[in-house]
XYZ file of C-alpha atoms in Angstrom:
686
model
C 96.139 37.674 72.309
C 93.817 36.484 75.440
C 96.120 38.222 78.159
C 96.053 40.780 76.306
C 92.397 41.168 75.455
C 92.210 40.501 79.455
C 94.247 43.977 79.580
C 91.747 46.025 77.814
C 92.495 48.686 79.959
C 95.497 48.520 80.718
C 97.113 52.514 80.633
C 95.957 54.612 82.491
C 93.358 52.580 84.613
C 94.367 52.758 87.820
C 95.051 56.795 88.309
C 91.866 57.270 86.693
C 89.839 54.797 89.383
C 92.144 56.445 92.346
C 90.786 60.791 90.573
C 86.850 59.038 90.230
C 87.245 57.671 94.267
C 88.336 61.022 95.037
C 85.767 63.117 93.327
C 83.246 60.918 95.053
C 84.399 61.091 98.674
C 84.952 65.110 98.009
C 80.884 64.988 96.145
C 79.727 63.801 100.120
C 81.951 66.716 101.761
C 79.025 69.544 102.318
C 79.435 72.540 99.893
C 79.926 76.316 99.627
C 75.842 76.849 101.497
C 76.024 73.646 104.311
C 76.758 76.076 106.457
C 79.064 74.219 109.682
C 76.647 71.141 109.658
C 79.760 68.138 109.893
C 79.318 65.369 107.015
C 77.688 63.088 108.046
C 75.150 64.504 110.289
C 76.057 61.135 112.964
C 79.276 61.910 113.285
C 81.277 63.354 115.398
C 84.213 66.536 113.086
C 86.556 64.245 115.402
C 85.012 60.985 113.100
C 85.006 63.344 110.052
C 88.424 63.936 109.566
C 89.209 60.682 110.672
C 86.988 59.112 107.788
C 88.421 61.774 105.312
C 92.274 61.519 106.450
C 91.223 57.218 106.635
C 90.044 57.592 103.003
C 93.324 59.850 101.458
C 95.542 56.806 103.131
C 93.692 53.963 100.864
C 93.790 55.657 98.187
C 97.334 56.863 98.026
C 97.436 52.451 99.348
C 96.231 51.718 95.638
C 97.487 54.208 94.383
C 101.225 52.406 95.527
C 99.132 48.752 94.581
C 99.415 50.118 91.123
C 102.511 51.898 91.055
C 104.103 48.749 91.975
C 101.966 46.769 90.043
C 102.536 48.611 87.082
C 107.072 49.269 87.996
C 107.160 46.040 87.995
C 104.898 44.974 84.656
C 107.386 47.821 82.486
C 110.873 45.499 84.001
C 108.815 41.982 83.239
C 107.631 43.167 79.578
C 111.198 44.660 79.243
C 112.392 41.330 80.187
C 110.399 39.927 77.191
C 111.812 42.438 75.256
C 114.602 41.361 75.899
C 114.119 37.899 74.619
C 113.035 36.334 78.150
C 108.901 34.232 77.530
C 108.725 34.129 81.864
C 109.290 37.676 82.473
C 107.360 38.949 79.544
C 104.300 36.341 80.159
C 104.866 37.992 84.497
C 104.798 41.202 82.783
C 101.216 41.451 81.336
C 100.457 39.419 84.593
C 101.308 42.775 86.727
C 99.180 45.053 84.812
C 96.033 42.549 84.835
C 94.875 44.638 88.158
C 94.895 48.695 86.707
C 93.840 46.700 83.274
C 90.245 45.691 84.827
C 90.036 49.055 86.713
C 90.237 51.010 83.483
C 87.448 48.519 81.646
C 85.499 49.194 84.720
C 85.654 53.143 85.115
C 85.650 53.505 80.878
C 82.933 51.901 80.940
C 80.432 53.474 84.015
C 81.257 56.882 82.644
C 80.587 55.835 79.124
C 77.019 54.678 79.781
C 76.384 57.092 82.653
C 77.030 60.011 79.959
C 75.634 57.552 77.156
C 78.556 58.840 74.717
C 82.436 57.581 74.013
C 84.051 60.386 77.300
C 88.119 60.825 78.364
C 87.650 57.867 80.531
C 86.441 55.186 77.732
C 88.198 57.168 75.261
C 91.571 56.960 77.685
C 90.532 52.824 78.496
C 89.314 51.985 74.296
C 93.362 53.409 73.516
C 94.494 51.334 75.989
C 92.805 48.229 74.783
C 94.288 50.068 71.330
C 98.000 50.102 72.521
C 97.987 46.478 74.147
C 96.307 44.692 70.326
C 98.404 46.097 68.672
C 101.390 44.960 70.428
C 102.646 48.169 72.947
C 102.297 47.228 75.658
C 106.280 48.470 76.824
C 104.351 51.684 75.841
C 101.814 51.504 78.189
C 103.629 50.757 80.875
C 106.004 53.006 80.370
C 103.292 55.500 80.951
C 101.264 53.926 83.678
C 104.141 54.208 85.776
C 104.504 58.390 84.916
C 100.920 59.266 84.574
C 100.751 57.016 88.943
C 103.551 58.376 89.936
C 102.768 62.093 89.304
C 99.885 61.650 90.010
C 101.310 60.177 93.448
C 103.317 63.359 94.089
C 99.566 65.591 93.464
C 98.045 63.164 96.210
C 100.935 63.944 98.551
C 101.151 67.253 97.832
C 96.980 67.735 98.229
C 97.202 66.115 101.266
C 99.769 68.390 102.719
C 98.265 72.326 101.938
C 94.863 70.448 103.374
C 96.631 70.154 106.809
C 98.201 73.181 106.476
C 95.080 75.346 105.189
C 92.885 73.787 108.103
C 96.096 74.755 111.256
C 95.787 78.120 109.520
C 91.871 78.368 109.870
C 92.876 76.534 113.778
C 94.527 80.190 114.526
C 91.369 82.009 113.804
C 90.208 81.571 117.453
C 87.002 83.134 118.594
C 86.072 84.173 121.908
C 82.576 83.840 124.384
C 81.899 84.980 127.320
C 81.820 82.427 130.433
C 80.485 82.787 133.874
C 82.433 82.333 136.669
C 81.637 81.962 139.829
C 78.836 85.277 139.646
C 80.939 87.455 137.078
C 81.391 87.377 133.325
C 84.722 86.295 131.987
C 86.662 86.391 128.446
C 87.336 82.975 127.054
C 88.130 81.048 124.322
C 85.622 78.639 122.225
C 87.228 75.987 122.849
C 87.718 76.300 126.203
C 84.356 75.863 127.049
C 82.895 72.547 128.591
C 79.523 70.576 127.950
C 77.923 72.844 131.270
C 79.265 75.821 131.309
C 77.160 78.755 131.445
C 77.999 81.399 129.242
C 76.070 84.686 128.743
C 75.322 85.887 125.204
C 73.573 89.373 124.413
C 71.136 91.085 120.811
C 74.306 91.127 118.652
C 76.834 88.381 119.455
C 77.357 85.389 118.053
C 76.479 82.605 119.861
C 79.467 80.875 120.804
C 78.288 76.715 120.986
C 75.159 74.778 121.038
C 73.055 74.487 124.120
C 69.779 75.392 125.482
C 68.860 78.673 126.890
C 68.605 78.909 131.486
C 67.697 82.207 132.083
C 66.543 85.265 130.583
C 65.402 85.107 126.523
C 67.009 86.128 123.546
C 65.880 87.017 119.416
C 68.587 84.545 117.456
C 69.535 84.203 113.383
C 69.546 81.341 112.414
C 69.125 82.009 108.523
C 73.051 80.377 108.369
C 70.510 77.133 109.016
C 68.303 77.157 107.669
C 67.522 79.792 105.249
C 64.647 81.926 107.398
C 65.053 85.592 107.687
C 62.823 86.115 110.474
C 64.994 85.926 113.977
C 63.365 83.524 116.056
C 62.872 83.917 120.333
C 64.404 81.700 121.829
C 63.070 81.007 126.356
C 63.950 79.098 128.888
C 64.271 75.867 128.101
C 65.072 77.010 124.131
C 67.382 75.285 121.802
C 70.237 77.101 120.162
C 72.667 77.023 118.066
C 76.722 77.869 117.494
C 76.679 80.008 114.054
C 73.962 81.586 114.634
C 73.316 85.547 115.610
C 71.802 86.342 119.019
C 70.043 90.362 117.046
C 68.184 91.310 120.508
C 68.143 90.053 124.132
C 70.371 88.546 126.851
C 70.454 85.304 128.161
C 72.380 82.693 130.449
C 73.174 79.658 127.690
C 74.439 75.838 129.827
C 76.475 74.585 126.804
C 75.759 70.687 125.631
C 78.309 70.563 123.107
C 82.307 71.262 124.050
C 83.621 74.306 122.490
C 86.821 71.878 122.063
C 84.056 70.453 119.704
C 82.539 74.019 118.456
C 85.340 74.942 116.567
C 86.813 72.234 114.859
C 83.248 71.499 113.189
C 84.317 75.097 112.168
C 87.076 74.457 110.946
C 85.823 71.240 109.313
C 83.334 73.801 107.824
C 85.356 76.044 107.324
C 87.842 73.651 105.131
C 84.730 71.911 103.607
C 83.648 74.906 101.856
C 86.660 76.273 100.529
C 87.832 72.476 99.109
C 84.899 71.505 98.029
C 85.161 74.057 94.913
C 87.531 71.617 93.492
C 84.903 68.786 92.906
C 83.472 71.573 90.756
C 86.819 72.137 89.372
C 86.825 68.979 88.783
C 83.083 68.669 86.732
C 84.228 71.618 84.871
C 87.522 69.940 84.030
C 86.176 66.426 83.098
C 83.159 67.902 81.038
C 86.373 70.131 79.543
C 88.099 66.582 79.026
C 85.424 64.817 77.277
C 85.311 67.980 74.834
C 88.484 67.124 74.032
C 87.361 63.289 72.740
C 86.433 64.119 68.775
C 89.608 66.035 68.614
C 91.754 63.141 69.833
C 89.884 60.177 67.420
C 91.063 62.697 64.722
C 94.664 63.215 65.448
C 94.333 59.880 66.141
C 92.837 59.888 62.098
C 95.691 61.023 60.827
C 98.588 59.916 62.035
C 97.637 56.773 61.146
C 97.215 57.765 57.605
C 100.558 59.059 57.886
C 102.315 56.443 60.299
C 99.997 53.785 59.985
C 99.783 51.351 63.719
C 102.249 54.233 65.613
C 100.923 57.327 63.878
C 97.935 56.587 65.792
C 99.054 55.719 68.874
C 100.909 58.707 69.390
C 97.103 60.992 68.035
C 95.426 59.123 70.577
C 98.731 60.330 72.997
C 98.759 63.384 72.517
C 95.406 64.095 74.781
C 96.982 66.302 77.585
C 94.357 67.980 79.106
C 94.240 66.077 81.992
C 97.143 68.527 82.994
C 94.549 71.067 83.827
C 92.598 69.310 85.351
C 95.173 67.633 87.735
C 96.454 70.795 88.814
C 93.692 73.842 88.760
C 92.402 72.061 91.763
C 95.158 71.757 94.210
C 97.289 75.178 92.872
C 93.537 76.610 93.651
C 94.101 75.016 97.647
C 97.859 76.441 97.580
C 96.653 79.711 96.885
C 94.038 79.798 99.465
C 96.518 78.572 101.522
C 99.208 81.236 100.986
C 96.600 83.609 101.152
C 95.561 82.493 104.818
C 99.171 83.093 105.896
C 99.102 86.896 104.616
C 96.019 87.231 106.717
C 93.227 86.251 104.150
C 91.049 83.634 104.877
C 89.500 82.585 101.626
C 86.220 81.038 102.412
C 84.536 79.670 99.233
C 87.150 79.678 96.687
C 84.763 80.317 93.616
C 85.358 83.255 94.799
C 89.060 83.599 93.602
C 88.023 83.500 89.786
C 84.747 86.065 90.572
C 87.913 88.016 90.831
C 89.174 88.736 87.535
C 86.806 91.450 86.719
C 85.358 92.695 89.191
C 85.121 97.226 88.242
C 83.853 98.240 90.822
C 84.746 98.578 94.696
C 82.310 98.955 97.003
C 83.299 100.415 100.588
C 80.908 100.698 104.158
C 82.233 104.007 105.678
C 82.678 103.476 109.430
C 84.772 101.060 110.425
C 86.320 100.088 106.394
C 87.996 103.112 105.392
C 87.649 104.650 108.648
C 90.050 102.989 112.108
C 87.825 101.448 114.034
C 88.643 103.916 117.150
C 86.572 106.818 116.441
C 86.233 109.346 119.717
C 83.716 110.996 120.719
C 84.597 114.672 120.224
C 81.548 116.060 122.863
C 78.898 115.589 125.314
C 76.120 118.026 125.455
C 73.768 117.662 127.449
C 70.514 118.627 127.772
C 68.674 120.323 130.245
C 68.092 118.152 133.574
C 71.412 116.097 132.149
C 74.897 115.883 132.662
C 77.468 114.845 130.889
C 79.103 111.804 133.519
C 75.144 110.818 133.254
C 74.912 110.207 129.934
C 78.071 109.050 129.813
C 77.242 105.774 132.075
C 73.793 105.607 130.413
C 75.503 104.806 126.965
C 78.569 103.524 128.150
C 75.554 100.643 129.536
C 73.965 100.522 126.565
C 76.540 99.844 124.110
C 77.867 97.909 126.874
C 80.091 94.194 125.043
C 78.854 96.028 121.634
C 81.660 95.629 118.811
C 81.153 97.792 116.739
C 83.333 100.794 116.452
C 80.953 103.397 118.284
C 80.624 101.107 121.076
C 84.184 101.487 121.033
C 83.862 105.299 121.486
C 81.805 105.628 123.702
C 82.852 103.024 126.562
C 86.699 104.328 126.145
C 85.045 108.149 126.497
C 83.545 106.208 130.016
C 86.926 104.654 130.610
C 89.127 107.884 130.890
C 86.152 109.860 132.190
C 85.599 107.029 135.548
C 82.319 106.631 134.389
C 81.022 102.685 136.018
C 78.567 102.015 133.200
C 74.929 101.683 134.940
C 72.856 98.195 134.918
C 71.566 96.838 131.515
C 68.230 94.527 130.739
C 67.407 93.369 127.331
C 69.691 95.281 125.003
C 68.085 95.289 121.304
C 70.055 95.844 117.867
C 68.442 97.947 115.569
C 70.844 96.375 112.205
C 71.844 100.175 111.358
C 70.440 102.336 113.356
C 71.079 102.118 116.974
C 70.161 99.928 119.725
C 66.974 99.751 122.610
C 67.670 98.765 126.432
C 65.978 99.263 130.181
C 68.557 101.496 132.480
C 67.411 102.026 136.274
C 63.581 100.775 135.464
C 63.519 103.995 131.699
C 63.821 102.168 128.027
C 67.554 104.453 126.770
C 67.286 104.494 122.984
C 70.844 105.690 121.624
C 71.382 105.326 117.944
C 70.977 107.419 114.586
C 68.450 110.179 113.846
C 66.502 107.740 112.084
C 66.072 106.646 114.918
C 64.584 108.531 117.115
C 62.387 109.313 114.191
C 61.393 105.718 114.294
C 60.849 106.090 118.596
C 58.989 109.256 117.687
C 61.721 111.172 120.228
C 61.161 114.905 118.476
C 64.990 117.325 118.035
C 64.149 120.517 119.914
C 65.268 123.199 117.122
C 68.406 124.600 119.218
C 69.916 121.520 119.022
C 69.027 120.853 115.113
C 71.164 123.948 114.233
C 74.155 122.441 116.499
C 73.863 119.212 115.086
C 73.629 120.523 112.001
C 76.761 122.616 112.019
C 79.250 119.409 113.109
C 77.467 116.992 110.434
C 78.271 119.211 108.176
C 82.033 119.404 109.434
C 82.972 115.187 109.329
C 81.005 114.049 112.916
C 79.069 111.972 112.932
C 76.285 112.349 115.930
C 74.977 109.720 118.232
C 71.144 110.271 120.252
C 70.527 109.608 123.777
C 66.711 109.268 124.148
C 65.410 108.426 128.116
C 62.650 108.014 129.015
C 60.427 108.434 124.858
C 63.126 112.120 125.147
C 66.490 113.062 123.583
C 68.286 113.816 126.812
C 71.506 114.611 125.275
C 74.135 114.015 121.961
C 77.915 112.704 121.378
C 79.752 113.325 118.301
C 82.395 111.290 116.691
C 85.653 111.847 115.109
C 86.150 109.387 113.138
C 90.111 108.708 111.681
C 90.849 108.098 108.148
C 92.855 104.159 107.775
C 96.344 105.426 107.136
C 96.447 103.313 104.112
C 93.244 104.067 102.440
C 93.895 106.356 100.198
C 97.084 104.178 99.020
C 94.813 101.629 98.472
C 91.540 103.862 96.773
C 94.940 105.509 94.221
C 95.473 101.154 94.368
C 91.814 99.918 92.398
C 93.054 103.361 90.158
C 95.389 101.920 88.725
C 93.716 98.630 87.801
C 90.610 100.689 85.978
C 88.279 99.355 89.574
C 86.222 102.352 90.611
C 86.119 102.809 94.693
C 82.304 104.151 95.757
C 81.048 104.977 99.270
C 78.161 103.084 100.538
C 77.092 104.601 104.913
C 74.479 104.593 106.965
C 75.842 108.115 108.181
C 74.431 111.034 107.493
C 75.038 113.206 103.694
C 77.723 115.128 105.931
C 80.315 113.435 107.116
C 79.799 110.891 103.891
C 80.355 113.909 101.023
C 83.597 114.949 103.841
C 85.290 111.747 103.598
C 84.914 111.438 100.064
C 85.936 114.075 99.213
C 88.721 113.351 101.334
C 89.248 110.019 99.607
C 89.027 111.567 95.988
C 86.052 109.207 95.398
C 83.329 110.510 92.909
C 80.149 108.343 93.882
C 78.757 107.925 97.085
C 75.714 107.033 99.049
C 74.615 107.893 102.096
C 71.665 106.659 105.325
C 71.196 103.852 103.262
C 69.688 100.900 105.729
C 71.690 97.251 105.944
C 68.282 96.114 103.656
C 68.916 99.461 101.200
C 72.748 99.091 100.313
C 71.435 95.519 98.855
C 69.354 97.133 96.705
C 71.860 99.785 95.709
C 74.494 96.862 95.267
C 71.654 95.530 92.532
C 71.644 98.603 91.071
C 74.967 98.826 90.594
C 75.240 95.230 88.923
C 71.910 96.355 87.131
C 74.028 99.096 85.855
C 75.712 96.050 84.267
C 78.928 96.063 86.912
C 80.692 93.654 88.417
C 80.524 94.271 92.601
C 83.289 93.522 95.236
C 82.186 95.089 98.401
C 83.173 95.963 101.797
C 82.356 95.967 105.149
C 80.699 94.121 107.590
C 80.440 90.700 107.344
C 77.266 90.452 109.895
C 75.424 93.795 109.516
C 76.045 94.338 105.950
C 75.279 90.383 105.056
C 72.496 91.431 102.637
C 74.529 93.089 100.886
C 77.812 90.749 100.825
C 74.829 88.118 99.167
C 75.026 91.126 96.404
C 77.653 91.279 95.313
C 79.389 88.857 93.106
C 82.201 89.686 95.432
C 82.217 89.626 99.117
C 85.143 90.870 101.691
C 84.720 90.913 105.420
C 87.136 93.486 107.733
C 85.475 91.713 110.724
C 87.903 89.915 111.700
C 88.402 86.230 113.739
C 85.119 87.682 115.832
C 82.352 86.586 114.914
C 83.357 84.245 112.279
C 80.888 82.150 112.310
C 78.585 83.863 111.135
C 80.584 86.116 108.993
C 78.621 85.825 105.724
C 81.377 87.681 103.441
C 83.598 85.443 100.630
C 86.260 85.978 102.157
C 87.556 87.730 105.826
C 90.534 90.518 106.844
C 92.060 89.393 109.976
C 94.687 91.875 109.801
C 91.659 94.708 109.628
C 93.698 96.624 107.056
C 93.067 97.450 103.998
C 96.816 96.712 102.409
C 95.275 92.850 102.204
C 93.303 94.043 99.910
C 95.854 94.693 96.706
C 96.948 91.611 98.083
C 93.253 89.759 97.651
C 93.206 91.614 93.902
C 96.797 90.302 92.992
C 95.823 86.399 94.119
C 92.728 87.043 91.785
C 95.819 88.212 89.336
C 97.251 85.021 89.482
C 94.444 82.261 89.987
C 93.638 84.396 86.206
C 98.045 83.490 85.668
C 97.935 80.181 86.968
C 94.254 78.456 84.724
C 96.020 80.747 81.716
C 99.611 78.759 82.366
C 98.590 75.218 82.655
C 95.585 75.561 79.536
C 97.904 76.413 77.354
C 100.919 74.091 78.472
C 98.463 71.528 78.153
C 98.149 73.143 74.589
C 102.356 73.235 73.773
C 102.245 69.793 75.012
C 99.729 67.806 73.155
C 101.073 69.863 69.948
C 105.042 68.909 70.336
C 103.844 64.828 71.145
C 101.856 65.125 68.046
C 104.067 66.840 65.749
C 107.188 64.695 67.337
C 105.360 61.239 66.489
C 103.757 62.095 63.251
C 106.461 64.335 61.239
C 109.866 63.879 63.165
C 108.864 60.204 63.066
C 109.847 59.665 67.210
C 108.953 57.182 69.552
C 105.340 56.251 70.696
C 107.007 56.602 74.108
C 107.182 60.371 73.357
C 103.670 61.706 74.786
C 104.286 60.073 77.819
C 107.530 61.175 78.222
C 106.456 64.842 77.202
C 103.348 64.186 79.730
C 105.186 63.212 82.500
C 107.403 66.387 81.748
C 103.836 69.001 81.411
C 102.389 67.473 84.615
C 105.241 67.678 86.650
C 106.573 70.790 85.244
C 102.709 72.525 85.512
C 102.593 71.324 89.422
C 105.880 73.175 89.806
C 104.978 76.622 88.397
C 102.012 76.371 90.195
C 103.592 75.748 92.684
C 107.004 78.346 93.419
C 104.815 80.409 91.706
C 101.809 80.271 94.689
C 105.705 80.327 97.292
C 106.605 83.306 95.467
C 104.035 85.670 96.318
C 104.205 88.561 98.373
C 103.563 86.726 101.919
C 104.482 83.447 100.426
C 106.817 81.081 102.158
C 109.407 82.199 100.064
C 108.530 86.161 101.398
C 107.490 87.316 104.698
C 104.872 89.052 104.764
C 105.069 92.853 103.290
C 105.292 95.619 105.096
C 103.494 98.804 103.344
C 105.213 102.213 104.712
C 102.940 105.241 106.094
C 100.878 106.991 104.641
C 102.722 110.227 103.301
C 99.336 112.740 104.101
C 98.918 110.233 107.706
C 95.578 109.694 109.605
C 93.568 112.533 108.605
C 90.489 112.802 110.406
C 87.192 111.702 108.007
């Protein structure tokens, strides 16, 4: 009896302790808003990764030891049942370590929450089982639970490693100054002492100090401050921030390998931190099942005495969800990364379930990035070559579609861009810079108006005809006067119509939100069959539009540019970026599409539906296995061991189902990536 009292908590003790330590370790990781800071302020990313791996290995060793003690205890108590008192005593002694741990963890949980919790009930139930002489069943349950938990832990570690490797494939680049020449290199190739050139519109590649020049830096990703900070010579700059204006030479202080590792570590931590939320929610769900479990135990006690009460206590299998669902989400995120979909925040998977509206940014999202310059109209005193040379100078190293079109036209015409200084990005409007000593403004008609640059009447008529035909117009002003304009022709993405049709088939309404003029936006909407669209909307206005749609009771997914549309993305329920990997660190979207194809949007929605189906399936498995256990013990006269074996089947079956389903998704390990056929209508002009 003394030994049995010492064994109060034998049961699920060690596994509970491991689970709780895993939760505590995850709570030390950065949350979804932690930016790119490492988990501990004094640690390098390598130290953080090494510490996490060491913790995981320590947990595995603890689990293996507990499993060994439990297996020895099971063998011993079985031997005692066959008549060997010595083996029985050894078996009971082997169960002491997990028993003591159960008592401690159950008591701590009850004391913290000031109520009888699921963990507390586990400790009480095992004490009751041991006191009633069911040590062999406690040992069986312990071996089964610890064994399946060990499998889950190993699968989780493998999935996290694969997710980390997938994130590492999303390489970023920087402009290295080498012998006076700018060379584009991967960020991880930078070493301390290198000098990089940073211009407005580009991410700051890594931590460093400004040597020459002045840049305005948007640091909201790190500090939350919305106003850009001016950085002059001697000022420190941080990686994962965005230069919005100016030009500077920055000396690297933190190696690119460490910077890239920190970003990958932060992405993995941000993605897997969702497991902590799920653990907490599942723990709350488990605590709510304590009263029904006590009722089941009371029913069993009335129907079959002590065996019935044991069956009632063991028939609560809610921790099937607790154990398997966070891992299932991690598996889905890994599968998504293999399909070119980077899910930076696991919460977005759940948020995808109720989406009823998808709002697309126009340029570069529904249209191809590759705009073409259809016509150049110089005004008196200027030539086409001069306009191209100046515009190409201003757009040099900018990444948006209009810049790419102008630079391609200059290259095709063999025009050499002129020297450009102090470029300043006007979000949603255009750019300002100094070329040959003159102030140059390149952008929309609204930017011209803001800069008090008049547009001649004869030019306005021709421009109206161009925009009415669906073309985008970009104006070029030099020295405060309009020098000419560019007409750009967009091409609708080949998959755009197919994606719009797929959304309608899912009862999701597509909309278009654009900073462009009404003419091109209307033409694109008409071509795609989109009924609702918004034009001439600045980045701040896009956020207001999303708020207005939410006010209508809509669940909105916004698809656009994760940098320039950051405000709108923060207001949407789910945000998806077409930016790709070039500026991953400063991309504000929850989800980034690597290949820049809208076809991935359908796969993303399928992942959301799969997540919903997985949670429903695990809930059903938990419920049905609990009912089967209770019914088998109370009404069919089965042994008390039945709930333990049913629980093992439910846990391993739920885990296997989740893993197989994740691998069989289109683009998963068991199926190659889907390759949608060409759109029969081809690529049309927008």
